[in-house]
Amino acid sequence: MRDERERARSGVDKADSGNGRPRRPAEPGGGLLMGRPFGVPVYVAPSWFVVAALITWVFGGQLDRVLPELGGARYLVSLFFAVAFYASVLVHELAHTVVALRFKLPVRRIQLQFFGGVSEIEKETETPGREFWLAFVGPLFSLALAGLFYLGLYAVEPDTVPGVLIFGLMISNLIVAIFNLLPGLPLDGGRMLRAVVWKMTGRPMAGTVAAAWVGRALAVAVLIGLPLLTHTGALGNSTEDIGGVETVTDALLAAILAAIIWTGAGNSLRMARLREHLPELAARVLTRRAVPVEATTPLSEALRRANEAGARALVVVDGRGEPTALVREAAIVGVPQHRRPWVAVSTLAQDLEEGMKVPAELAGETLLDALRATPATEYLVVEETGEIYGVLSAADVERAFVAAMARPGS
């Protein structure tokens, strides 16, 4: 169904306040881990169990009218239908995942949740053509499943448990496909519309804006139109059976769907605007000027040199001038003034580890990816020649990231 992109997350982990050690990124969560097909974790969110119970109750009522002889066993059949339906949703999401991996786009996780599933793809597609196919493959597989279940109807009797289950799965997959083809974000059809506008204008942002506003229009249409269609019998239902409970249920369902679409469209628009500003997150711009000091240098002397040079960071170097560690800003703040002449900078430094050296030319998402790969409080920024350019603070990057998120799009 929807494929929420998290590729614009900052990914800059704050240090634990107690010891200044970097905090490792947490494993993707969000519910019960069901497996790792193609190496991608699949989670079932707690909200799924609510929906499964609702489907079991509603489908059980339908079975009671079609197969009254089932009695209480109809709810077991309904529960099987709920599980089978979400297995179909998983196939839909796996289709997105396989294509994303084929395009070398990392997939953080798949989550089955309220009203469908989400494939969390961490990077943007490079071309509108790839964006179109990445979005289209999900509804395509749902249509294919609907076709397979249609063919399966020829192998069973219509008024039997297998017949009712296969018919229900055919209809549900057809609805999933049609719903996701609606041309508004965050639905797959919205991604397809975005790709088309992107191709026509040459601007990804133009496609996102168009698809997001169509998505908001769809949300309003669902909120108003779905209850009206139900009450006029346009969906093939009998208007004589509609009562107060059905009216409230239809309105609640329409409101939930509209809220999901409206929120998703808004989030897609905000993240697209953020990506426009990501190039402003440049290591060379955000880096603090640093002065090299030897490990035995007293902190007071090191700070005096930094003040004279107009620098805001300290790099510990060996006898050959090679950087070996970074003096943590948080550790400096924690040393009282009267103690600073007696504290060597080496006692406040964090050794340079693999990945803590960042090229000065990194910017945007490439910079964020580098910081995510090696969480730390400070990074040494170096020129192509290996010369020290300065120190990049994770806190500075986070502040710049938040400012970029708050800035309106162009």
mmCIF file of C-alpha atoms in Angstrom:
data_model
loop_
_atom_site.group_PDB
_atom_site.id
_atom_site.type_symbol
_atom_site.label_atom_id
_atom_site.label_comp_id
_atom_site.label_asym_id
_atom_site.label_seq_id
_atom_site.Cartn_x
_atom_site.Cartn_y
_atom_site.Cartn_z
ATOM 1 C CA MET A 1 0.000 0.000 0.000
ATOM 2 C CA ARG A 2 1.686 3.173 1.135
ATOM 3 C CA ASP A 3 5.506 3.253 0.999
ATOM 4 C CA GLU A 4 6.534 5.833 3.602
ATOM 5 C CA ARG A 5 10.000 7.206 2.888
ATOM 6 C CA GLU A 6 12.228 7.899 5.870
ATOM 7 C CA ARG A 7 15.205 8.842 3.838
ATOM 8 C CA ALA A 8 15.182 12.389 5.242
ATOM 9 C CA ARG A 9 15.567 11.365 8.884
ATOM 10 C CA SER A 10 18.463 13.097 10.570
ATOM 11 C CA GLY A 11 19.880 9.893 12.018
ATOM 12 C CA VAL A 12 22.270 11.904 14.236
ATOM 13 C CA ASP A 13 22.205 10.137 17.591
ATOM 14 C CA LYS A 14 22.656 12.168 20.725
ATOM 15 C CA ALA A 15 25.189 11.050 23.287
ATOM 16 C CA ASP A 16 24.111 9.548 26.575
ATOM 17 C CA SER A 17 24.203 12.370 29.075
ATOM 18 C CA GLY A 18 26.059 10.375 31.675
ATOM 19 C CA ASN A 19 29.267 9.377 29.927
ATOM 20 C CA GLY A 20 29.246 11.069 26.541
ATOM 21 C CA ARG A 21 29.484 7.782 24.699
ATOM 22 C CA PRO A 22 27.577 7.667 21.412
ATOM 23 C CA ARG A 23 24.272 5.878 21.496
ATOM 24 C CA ARG A 24 23.845 3.239 18.845
ATOM 25 C CA PRO A 25 20.767 3.433 16.672
ATOM 26 C CA ALA A 26 17.920 1.295 17.904
ATOM 27 C CA GLU A 27 16.706 -1.625 15.904
ATOM 28 C CA PRO A 28 13.595 -0.898 13.877
ATOM 29 C CA GLY A 29 10.586 -1.670 16.023
ATOM 30 C CA GLY A 30 6.895 -1.108 15.805
ATOM 31 C CA GLY A 31 5.291 -4.370 16.844
ATOM 32 C CA LEU A 32 5.757 -8.107 16.630
ATOM 33 C CA LEU A 33 8.609 -9.254 14.385
ATOM 34 C CA MET A 34 7.268 -11.915 11.990
ATOM 35 C CA GLY A 35 10.329 -12.599 9.851
ATOM 36 C CA ARG A 36 12.941 -11.116 7.508
ATOM 37 C CA PRO A 37 12.090 -11.922 3.882
ATOM 38 C CA PHE A 38 14.838 -10.646 1.573
ATOM 39 C CA GLY A 39 16.602 -9.465 4.731
ATOM 40 C CA VAL A 40 13.905 -6.875 5.509
ATOM 41 C CA PRO A 41 12.190 -7.154 8.928
ATOM 42 C CA VAL A 42 8.405 -7.510 8.824
ATOM 43 C CA TYR A 43 6.499 -6.230 11.845
ATOM 44 C CA VAL A 44 2.850 -6.526 12.813
ATOM 45 C CA ALA A 45 1.736 -3.384 14.644
ATOM 46 C CA PRO A 46 -0.574 -3.664 17.677
ATOM 47 C CA SER A 47 -3.279 -1.874 15.687
ATOM 48 C CA TRP A 48 -3.452 -4.879 13.350
ATOM 49 C CA PHE A 49 -5.013 -6.998 16.076
ATOM 50 C CA VAL A 50 -7.799 -4.449 16.444
ATOM 51 C CA VAL A 51 -8.471 -4.550 12.715
ATOM 52 C CA ALA A 52 -8.251 -8.348 12.658
ATOM 53 C CA ALA A 53 -10.868 -8.514 15.402
ATOM 54 C CA LEU A 54 -13.093 -6.062 13.491
ATOM 55 C CA ILE A 55 -12.742 -8.025 10.247
ATOM 56 C CA THR A 56 -13.516 -11.252 12.119
ATOM 57 C CA TRP A 57 -16.678 -9.745 13.579
ATOM 58 C CA VAL A 58 -17.913 -8.120 10.349
ATOM 59 C CA PHE A 59 -17.069 -11.062 8.069
ATOM 60 C CA GLY A 60 -18.572 -13.427 10.640
ATOM 61 C CA GLY A 61 -21.865 -11.572 10.349
ATOM 62 C CA GLN A 62 -21.726 -11.924 6.555
ATOM 63 C CA LEU A 63 -21.042 -15.662 6.870
ATOM 64 C CA ASP A 64 -24.022 -16.085 9.162
ATOM 65 C CA ARG A 65 -26.304 -14.913 6.347
ATOM 66 C CA VAL A 66 -24.618 -16.993 3.644
ATOM 67 C CA LEU A 67 -23.731 -20.143 5.626
ATOM 68 C CA PRO A 68 -25.935 -20.147 8.743
ATOM 69 C CA GLU A 69 -25.134 -23.801 9.421
ATOM 70 C CA LEU A 70 -21.599 -22.847 10.528
ATOM 71 C CA GLY A 71 -22.810 -21.483 13.855
ATOM 72 C CA GLY A 72 -19.997 -20.249 16.101
ATOM 73 C CA ALA A 73 -17.372 -21.759 13.784
ATOM 74 C CA ARG A 74 -17.987 -18.843 11.431
ATOM 75 C CA TYR A 75 -15.692 -16.690 13.554
ATOM 76 C CA LEU A 76 -12.807 -19.128 13.095
ATOM 77 C CA VAL A 77 -13.387 -18.935 9.350
ATOM 78 C CA SER A 78 -13.539 -15.132 9.600
ATOM 79 C CA LEU A 79 -10.266 -15.034 11.538
ATOM 80 C CA PHE A 80 -8.653 -17.143 8.819
ATOM 81 C CA PHE A 81 -9.947 -14.638 6.257
ATOM 82 C CA ALA A 82 -8.443 -11.724 8.212
ATOM 83 C CA VAL A 83 -5.031 -13.443 8.317
ATOM 84 C CA ALA A 84 -5.230 -14.406 4.636
ATOM 85 C CA PHE A 85 -6.191 -10.851 3.677
ATOM 86 C CA TYR A 86 -3.185 -9.402 5.465
ATOM 87 C CA ALA A 87 -0.998 -12.050 3.878
ATOM 88 C CA SER A 88 -2.154 -10.533 0.581
ATOM 89 C CA VAL A 89 -1.233 -7.087 1.888
ATOM 90 C CA LEU A 90 2.207 -8.458 2.763
ATOM 91 C CA VAL A 91 2.606 -9.676 -0.833
ATOM 92 C CA HIS A 92 1.716 -6.148 -1.968
ATOM 93 C CA GLU A 93 4.401 -4.659 0.290
ATOM 94 C CA LEU A 94 6.986 -7.286 -0.636
ATOM 95 C CA ALA A 95 6.487 -6.299 -4.276
ATOM 96 C CA HIS A 96 7.506 -2.730 -3.353
ATOM 97 C CA THR A 97 10.438 -4.100 -1.360
ATOM 98 C CA VAL A 98 11.803 -6.349 -4.096
ATOM 99 C CA VAL A 99 11.707 -3.547 -6.662
ATOM 100 C CA ALA A 100 13.311 -1.123 -4.186
ATOM 101 C CA LEU A 101 16.136 -3.574 -3.511
ATOM 102 C CA ARG A 102 16.478 -4.118 -7.248
ATOM 103 C CA PHE A 103 16.999 -0.343 -7.578
ATOM 104 C CA LYS A 104 19.523 -0.509 -4.699
ATOM 105 C CA LEU A 105 17.258 1.449 -2.356
ATOM 106 C CA PRO A 106 17.555 0.300 1.273
ATOM 107 C CA VAL A 107 14.304 -0.794 2.941
ATOM 108 C CA ARG A 108 14.261 -0.259 6.687
ATOM 109 C CA ARG A 109 11.227 -2.435 7.440
ATOM 110 C CA ILE A 110 7.730 -3.503 6.421
ATOM 111 C CA GLN A 111 4.960 -2.877 8.928
ATOM 112 C CA LEU A 112 1.459 -4.337 8.767
ATOM 113 C CA GLN A 113 -0.847 -2.007 10.618
ATOM 114 C CA PHE A 114 -4.257 -0.368 10.723
ATOM 115 C CA PHE A 115 -5.678 -0.197 7.179
ATOM 116 C CA GLY A 116 -2.870 -1.941 5.375
ATOM 117 C CA GLY A 117 0.892 -1.892 5.310
ATOM 118 C CA VAL A 118 3.881 0.405 4.974
ATOM 119 C CA SER A 119 7.200 -0.252 3.236
ATOM 120 C CA GLU A 120 9.736 2.141 4.743
ATOM 121 C CA ILE A 121 12.174 2.910 1.921
ATOM 122 C CA GLU A 122 15.060 5.039 3.106
ATOM 123 C CA LYS A 123 16.204 6.740 -0.105
ATOM 124 C CA GLU A 124 14.673 8.644 -2.981
ATOM 125 C CA THR A 125 14.475 7.083 -6.413
ATOM 126 C CA GLU A 126 16.821 8.631 -8.930
ATOM 127 C CA THR A 127 14.452 8.889 -11.895
ATOM 128 C CA PRO A 128 10.705 9.376 -12.398
ATOM 129 C CA GLY A 129 10.570 6.088 -14.291
ATOM 130 C CA ARG A 130 11.860 4.154 -11.304
ATOM 131 C CA GLU A 131 9.504 6.056 -9.008
ATOM 132 C CA PHE A 132 6.564 5.065 -11.218
ATOM 133 C CA TRP A 133 7.424 1.376 -11.296
ATOM 134 C CA LEU A 134 8.251 1.258 -7.609
ATOM 135 C CA ALA A 135 4.766 2.587 -6.861
ATOM 136 C CA PHE A 136 2.877 0.653 -9.547
ATOM 137 C CA VAL A 137 4.191 -2.794 -8.679
ATOM 138 C CA GLY A 138 2.160 -2.961 -5.433
ATOM 139 C CA PRO A 139 -1.297 -2.455 -6.984
ATOM 140 C CA LEU A 140 -0.179 -4.642 -9.908
ATOM 141 C CA PHE A 141 0.445 -7.576 -7.571
ATOM 142 C CA SER A 142 -2.858 -6.943 -5.771
ATOM 143 C CA LEU A 143 -4.627 -7.088 -9.147
ATOM 144 C CA ALA A 144 -2.732 -10.281 -9.952
ATOM 145 C CA LEU A 145 -3.847 -11.829 -6.664
ATOM 146 C CA ALA A 146 -7.435 -10.796 -7.378
ATOM 147 C CA GLY A 147 -7.143 -12.519 -10.767
ATOM 148 C CA LEU A 148 -5.751 -15.695 -9.204
ATOM 149 C CA PHE A 149 -8.580 -15.827 -6.674
ATOM 150 C CA TYR A 150 -11.064 -15.245 -9.508
ATOM 151 C CA LEU A 151 -9.685 -18.268 -11.313
ATOM 152 C CA GLY A 152 -9.862 -20.178 -8.044
ATOM 153 C CA LEU A 153 -13.637 -19.651 -7.958
ATOM 154 C CA TYR A 154 -13.975 -22.115 -10.825
ATOM 155 C CA ALA A 155 -12.515 -24.871 -8.667
ATOM 156 C CA VAL A 156 -14.953 -24.528 -5.730
ATOM 157 C CA GLU A 157 -18.671 -24.431 -5.073
ATOM 158 C CA PRO A 158 -19.960 -20.891 -4.458
ATOM 159 C CA ASP A 159 -22.007 -21.619 -1.292
ATOM 160 C CA THR A 160 -19.215 -23.322 0.601
ATOM 161 C CA VAL A 161 -16.548 -22.103 3.028
ATOM 162 C CA PRO A 162 -13.768 -22.242 0.381
ATOM 163 C CA GLY A 163 -16.008 -20.492 -2.119
ATOM 164 C CA VAL A 164 -16.886 -17.665 0.254
ATOM 165 C CA LEU A 165 -13.256 -17.239 1.372
ATOM 166 C CA ILE A 166 -11.873 -17.131 -2.160
ATOM 167 C CA PHE A 167 -14.586 -14.713 -3.270
ATOM 168 C CA GLY A 168 -13.885 -12.465 -0.281
ATOM 169 C CA LEU A 169 -10.147 -12.469 -0.966
ATOM 170 C CA MET A 170 -10.747 -11.685 -4.635
ATOM 171 C CA ILE A 171 -12.929 -8.678 -3.770
ATOM 172 C CA SER A 172 -10.620 -7.434 -0.993
ATOM 173 C CA ASN A 173 -7.515 -7.537 -3.212
ATOM 174 C CA LEU A 174 -9.420 -5.785 -5.986
ATOM 175 C CA ILE A 175 -10.419 -3.042 -3.531
ATOM 176 C CA VAL A 176 -6.822 -2.740 -2.294
ATOM 177 C CA ALA A 177 -5.574 -2.363 -5.873
ATOM 178 C CA ILE A 178 -8.216 0.202 -6.885
ATOM 179 C CA PHE A 179 -7.851 2.207 -3.673
ATOM 180 C CA ASN A 180 -4.077 2.375 -3.994
ATOM 181 C CA LEU A 181 -4.322 3.482 -7.612
ATOM 182 C CA LEU A 182 -6.157 6.653 -6.594
ATOM 183 C CA PRO A 183 -3.870 9.499 -7.760
ATOM 184 C CA GLY A 184 -3.050 11.166 -4.471
ATOM 185 C CA LEU A 185 -0.286 10.882 -1.894
ATOM 186 C CA PRO A 186 0.415 8.899 0.210
ATOM 187 C CA LEU A 187 -1.186 6.189 -1.951
ATOM 188 C CA ASP A 188 0.717 4.359 -4.667
ATOM 189 C CA GLY A 189 -1.332 6.177 -7.281
ATOM 190 C CA GLY A 190 -0.087 9.428 -5.805
ATOM 191 C CA ARG A 191 3.503 8.231 -6.252
ATOM 192 C CA MET A 192 2.672 7.418 -9.850
ATOM 193 C CA LEU A 193 1.160 10.873 -10.389
ATOM 194 C CA ARG A 194 4.239 12.401 -8.773
ATOM 195 C CA ALA A 195 6.443 10.483 -11.212
ATOM 196 C CA VAL A 196 4.408 11.677 -14.206
ATOM 197 C CA VAL A 197 4.540 15.348 -13.139
ATOM 198 C CA TRP A 198 8.225 14.943 -12.291
ATOM 199 C CA LYS A 199 8.854 13.602 -15.800
ATOM 200 C CA MET A 200 6.875 16.434 -17.424
ATOM 201 C CA THR A 201 8.409 19.287 -15.413
ATOM 202 C CA GLY A 202 11.827 17.882 -14.567
ATOM 203 C CA ARG A 203 11.232 18.840 -10.910
ATOM 204 C CA PRO A 204 10.524 16.172 -8.269
ATOM 205 C CA MET A 205 9.115 18.828 -5.949
ATOM 206 C CA ALA A 206 6.508 19.872 -8.513
ATOM 207 C CA GLY A 207 5.319 16.273 -8.689
ATOM 208 C CA THR A 208 5.131 16.004 -4.922
ATOM 209 C CA VAL A 209 3.140 19.218 -4.555
ATOM 210 C CA ALA A 210 0.640 18.141 -7.214
ATOM 211 C CA ALA A 211 0.190 14.632 -5.803
ATOM 212 C CA ALA A 212 -0.047 15.910 -2.207
ATOM 213 C CA TRP A 213 -2.821 18.365 -3.013
ATOM 214 C CA VAL A 214 -4.705 15.721 -4.983
ATOM 215 C CA GLY A 215 -4.306 13.497 -1.921
ATOM 216 C CA ARG A 216 -5.863 16.158 0.288
ATOM 217 C CA ALA A 217 -8.733 16.500 -2.182
ATOM 218 C CA LEU A 218 -9.194 12.721 -2.031
ATOM 219 C CA ALA A 219 -9.316 12.892 1.756
ATOM 220 C CA VAL A 220 -12.168 15.398 1.595
ATOM 221 C CA ALA A 221 -13.927 13.300 -1.056
ATOM 222 C CA VAL A 222 -13.667 10.179 1.109
ATOM 223 C CA LEU A 223 -14.909 12.018 4.190
ATOM 224 C CA ILE A 224 -18.014 13.293 2.402
ATOM 225 C CA GLY A 225 -18.498 10.811 -0.397
ATOM 226 C CA LEU A 226 -18.171 7.426 1.297
ATOM 227 C CA PRO A 227 -21.168 7.860 3.644
ATOM 228 C CA LEU A 228 -23.220 9.336 0.786
ATOM 229 C CA LEU A 229 -22.428 6.421 -1.522
ATOM 230 C CA THR A 230 -23.432 3.959 1.176
ATOM 231 C CA HIS A 231 -26.733 5.691 1.926
ATOM 232 C CA THR A 232 -27.714 6.062 -1.713
ATOM 233 C CA GLY A 233 -27.039 2.390 -2.449
ATOM 234 C CA ALA A 234 -24.448 3.265 -5.086
ATOM 235 C CA LEU A 235 -22.123 0.575 -3.704
ATOM 236 C CA GLY A 236 -24.698 -2.141 -4.386
ATOM 237 C CA ASN A 237 -25.955 -2.299 -0.798
ATOM 238 C CA SER A 238 -29.584 -2.255 0.257
ATOM 239 C CA THR A 239 -30.602 1.094 1.721
ATOM 240 C CA GLU A 240 -33.383 -0.606 3.723
ATOM 241 C CA ASP A 241 -30.785 -2.306 5.953
ATOM 242 C CA ILE A 242 -29.085 0.947 6.921
ATOM 243 C CA GLY A 243 -29.669 1.938 10.546
ATOM 244 C CA GLY A 244 -28.172 4.200 13.164
ATOM 245 C CA VAL A 245 -25.235 1.887 13.921
ATOM 246 C CA GLU A 246 -24.378 1.518 10.239
ATOM 247 C CA THR A 247 -24.521 5.301 9.789
ATOM 248 C CA VAL A 248 -22.107 5.915 12.658
ATOM 249 C CA THR A 249 -19.813 3.115 11.456
ATOM 250 C CA ASP A 250 -19.698 4.497 7.908
ATOM 251 C CA ALA A 251 -18.971 8.019 9.159
ATOM 252 C CA LEU A 252 -16.227 6.759 11.501
ATOM 253 C CA LEU A 253 -14.628 4.670 8.753
ATOM 254 C CA ALA A 254 -14.722 7.619 6.347
ATOM 255 C CA ALA A 255 -13.188 9.924 8.955
ATOM 256 C CA ILE A 256 -10.345 7.498 9.713
ATOM 257 C CA LEU A 257 -9.550 6.943 6.035
ATOM 258 C CA ALA A 258 -9.708 10.676 5.313
ATOM 259 C CA ALA A 259 -7.409 11.447 8.249
ATOM 260 C CA ILE A 260 -4.870 8.848 7.118
ATOM 261 C CA ILE A 261 -4.822 10.204 3.553
ATOM 262 C CA TRP A 262 -4.726 13.871 4.619
ATOM 263 C CA THR A 263 -1.939 13.295 7.142
ATOM 264 C CA GLY A 264 0.073 11.171 4.726
ATOM 265 C CA ALA A 265 -0.214 13.786 1.988
ATOM 266 C CA GLY A 266 0.927 16.511 4.367
ATOM 267 C CA ASN A 267 3.869 14.444 5.592
ATOM 268 C CA SER A 268 4.950 13.682 2.028
ATOM 269 C CA LEU A 269 4.868 17.382 1.199
ATOM 270 C CA ARG A 270 6.857 18.342 4.293
ATOM 271 C CA MET A 271 9.517 15.711 3.671
ATOM 272 C CA ALA A 272 9.845 16.757 0.021
ATOM 273 C CA ARG A 273 10.339 20.364 1.077
ATOM 274 C CA LEU A 274 12.911 19.222 3.594
ATOM 275 C CA ARG A 275 14.829 17.365 0.886
ATOM 276 C CA GLU A 276 15.005 20.614 -1.067
ATOM 277 C CA HIS A 277 16.894 22.152 1.844
ATOM 278 C CA LEU A 278 19.091 19.129 2.628
ATOM 279 C CA PRO A 279 21.981 20.359 0.423
ATOM 280 C CA GLU A 280 22.282 23.271 2.852
ATOM 281 C CA LEU A 281 23.470 20.764 5.470
ATOM 282 C CA ALA A 282 27.083 20.956 4.329
ATOM 283 C CA ALA A 283 29.984 19.726 6.458
ATOM 284 C CA ARG A 284 32.141 22.622 5.319
ATOM 285 C CA VAL A 285 29.524 25.158 6.442
ATOM 286 C CA LEU A 286 28.632 23.552 9.780
ATOM 287 C CA THR A 287 32.174 22.655 10.859
ATOM 288 C CA ARG A 288 33.731 24.490 13.767
ATOM 289 C CA ARG A 289 37.274 25.762 13.411
ATOM 290 C CA ALA A 290 39.668 23.676 15.541
ATOM 291 C CA VAL A 291 43.184 24.013 16.930
ATOM 292 C CA PRO A 292 45.533 21.028 17.324
ATOM 293 C CA VAL A 293 46.894 20.361 20.822
ATOM 294 C CA GLU A 294 49.059 17.615 22.282
ATOM 295 C CA ALA A 295 47.599 15.145 24.745
ATOM 296 C CA THR A 296 49.433 16.586 27.768
ATOM 297 C CA THR A 297 48.345 20.165 27.129
ATOM 298 C CA PRO A 298 46.419 21.628 30.106
ATOM 299 C CA LEU A 299 42.818 22.428 29.285
ATOM 300 C CA SER A 300 43.235 26.105 30.235
ATOM 301 C CA GLU A 301 46.155 26.476 27.821
ATOM 302 C CA ALA A 302 44.285 24.668 25.049
ATOM 303 C CA LEU A 303 41.278 26.946 25.483
ATOM 304 C CA ARG A 304 43.536 30.016 25.463
ATOM 305 C CA ARG A 305 44.998 28.947 22.098
ATOM 306 C CA ALA A 306 41.529 28.307 20.740
ATOM 307 C CA ASN A 307 40.316 31.745 21.792
ATOM 308 C CA GLU A 308 43.310 33.437 20.182
ATOM 309 C CA ALA A 309 42.710 31.551 16.942
ATOM 310 C CA GLY A 310 38.953 32.157 17.016
ATOM 311 C CA ALA A 311 38.372 28.388 17.148
ATOM 312 C CA ARG A 312 35.612 26.495 18.948
ATOM 313 C CA ALA A 313 37.014 22.974 19.012
ATOM 314 C CA LEU A 314 40.126 21.055 20.063
ATOM 315 C CA VAL A 315 41.817 18.184 18.221
ATOM 316 C CA VAL A 316 44.390 16.046 20.046
ATOM 317 C CA VAL A 317 47.414 15.257 17.844
ATOM 318 C CA ASP A 318 50.480 13.078 18.313
ATOM 319 C CA GLY A 319 54.117 14.105 17.952
ATOM 320 C CA ARG A 320 53.854 13.990 14.146
ATOM 321 C CA GLY A 321 50.789 16.211 14.105
ATOM 322 C CA GLU A 322 48.420 13.355 13.227
ATOM 323 C CA PRO A 323 44.960 13.632 14.845
ATOM 324 C CA THR A 324 44.248 10.921 17.414
ATOM 325 C CA ALA A 325 41.259 12.162 19.404
ATOM 326 C CA LEU A 326 38.636 14.890 19.761
ATOM 327 C CA VAL A 327 38.044 16.832 22.959
ATOM 328 C CA ARG A 328 34.348 16.566 23.778
ATOM 329 C CA GLU A 329 32.544 19.860 24.262
ATOM 330 C CA ALA A 330 30.300 18.408 26.966
ATOM 331 C CA ALA A 331 33.365 17.281 28.935
ATOM 332 C CA ILE A 332 34.920 20.771 28.758
ATOM 333 C CA VAL A 333 31.761 22.369 30.143
ATOM 334 C CA GLY A 334 31.850 19.961 33.060
ATOM 335 C CA VAL A 335 35.312 21.088 34.253
ATOM 336 C CA PRO A 336 35.240 24.067 36.675
ATOM 337 C CA GLN A 337 37.426 27.071 35.840
ATOM 338 C CA HIS A 338 39.790 26.572 38.777
ATOM 339 C CA ARG A 339 40.461 22.959 37.735
ATOM 340 C CA ARG A 340 41.264 23.613 34.094
ATOM 341 C CA PRO A 341 45.004 24.341 34.528
ATOM 342 C CA TRP A 342 45.430 20.905 36.142
ATOM 343 C CA VAL A 343 43.382 18.817 33.676
ATOM 344 C CA ALA A 344 45.082 17.460 30.544
ATOM 345 C CA VAL A 345 43.003 17.520 27.359
ATOM 346 C CA SER A 346 43.632 13.786 26.885
ATOM 347 C CA THR A 347 41.355 13.029 29.865
ATOM 348 C CA LEU A 348 38.463 14.764 28.106
ATOM 349 C CA ALA A 349 39.065 13.339 24.623
ATOM 350 C CA GLN A 350 37.358 10.613 22.650
ATOM 351 C CA ASP A 351 39.616 8.492 20.477
ATOM 352 C CA LEU A 352 39.042 8.778 16.746
ATOM 353 C CA GLU A 353 37.339 5.624 15.555
ATOM 354 C CA GLU A 354 36.682 4.295 12.087
ATOM 355 C CA GLY A 355 34.047 6.485 10.467
ATOM 356 C CA MET A 356 34.625 9.543 12.675
ATOM 357 C CA LYS A 357 36.638 11.253 9.935
ATOM 358 C CA VAL A 358 34.284 13.079 7.585
ATOM 359 C CA PRO A 359 35.303 14.601 4.220
ATOM 360 C CA ALA A 360 34.722 18.349 4.138
ATOM 361 C CA GLU A 361 32.833 18.092 0.833
ATOM 362 C CA LEU A 362 29.992 15.937 2.203
ATOM 363 C CA ALA A 363 26.571 17.574 2.212
ATOM 364 C CA GLY A 364 22.884 16.754 2.375
ATOM 365 C CA GLU A 365 21.759 13.166 2.573
ATOM 366 C CA THR A 366 25.288 11.865 1.966
ATOM 367 C CA LEU A 367 26.446 13.671 5.089
ATOM 368 C CA LEU A 368 23.535 12.347 7.141
ATOM 369 C CA ASP A 369 24.234 8.808 5.940
ATOM 370 C CA ALA A 370 27.866 9.129 7.036
ATOM 371 C CA LEU A 371 26.857 10.333 10.503
ATOM 372 C CA ARG A 372 24.220 7.594 10.850
ATOM 373 C CA ALA A 373 26.823 4.960 10.037
ATOM 374 C CA THR A 374 29.034 6.011 12.995
ATOM 375 C CA PRO A 375 27.054 7.751 15.748
ATOM 376 C CA ALA A 376 29.211 10.137 17.804
ATOM 377 C CA THR A 377 29.073 13.553 19.461
ATOM 378 C CA GLU A 378 31.855 15.092 17.332
ATOM 379 C CA TYR A 379 33.509 14.255 14.022
ATOM 380 C CA LEU A 380 36.850 15.263 12.554
ATOM 381 C CA VAL A 381 36.364 17.010 9.205
ATOM 382 C CA VAL A 382 39.294 16.652 6.813
ATOM 383 C CA GLU A 383 40.236 17.928 3.382
ATOM 384 C CA GLU A 384 40.946 15.573 0.483
ATOM 385 C CA THR A 385 44.653 15.927 1.300
ATOM 386 C CA GLY A 386 44.052 14.678 4.851
ATOM 387 C CA GLU A 387 44.588 18.140 6.351
ATOM 388 C CA ILE A 388 42.423 18.969 9.364
ATOM 389 C CA TYR A 389 39.565 21.302 8.435
ATOM 390 C CA GLY A 390 37.788 21.356 11.803
ATOM 391 C CA VAL A 391 35.333 19.548 14.050
ATOM 392 C CA LEU A 392 31.705 18.861 13.233
ATOM 393 C CA SER A 393 29.360 18.659 16.209
ATOM 394 C CA ALA A 394 26.352 16.345 15.974
ATOM 395 C CA ALA A 395 24.397 18.957 17.944
ATOM 396 C CA ASP A 396 25.100 21.567 15.245
ATOM 397 C CA VAL A 397 23.880 19.194 12.550
ATOM 398 C CA GLU A 398 20.696 18.458 14.494
ATOM 399 C CA ARG A 399 19.978 22.160 14.949
ATOM 400 C CA ALA A 400 20.514 22.799 11.247
ATOM 401 C CA PHE A 401 18.311 19.812 10.399
ATOM 402 C CA VAL A 402 15.466 21.085 12.603
ATOM 403 C CA ALA A 403 15.809 24.561 11.071
ATOM 404 C CA ALA A 404 15.594 23.042 7.587
ATOM 405 C CA MET A 405 12.417 21.168 8.561
ATOM 406 C CA ALA A 406 10.829 24.390 9.812
ATOM 407 C CA ARG A 407 11.781 26.403 6.741
ATOM 408 C CA PRO A 408 8.992 26.782 4.120
ATOM 409 C CA GLY A 409 9.526 25.277 0.700
ATOM 410 C CA SER A 410 10.548 27.306 -2.296
#
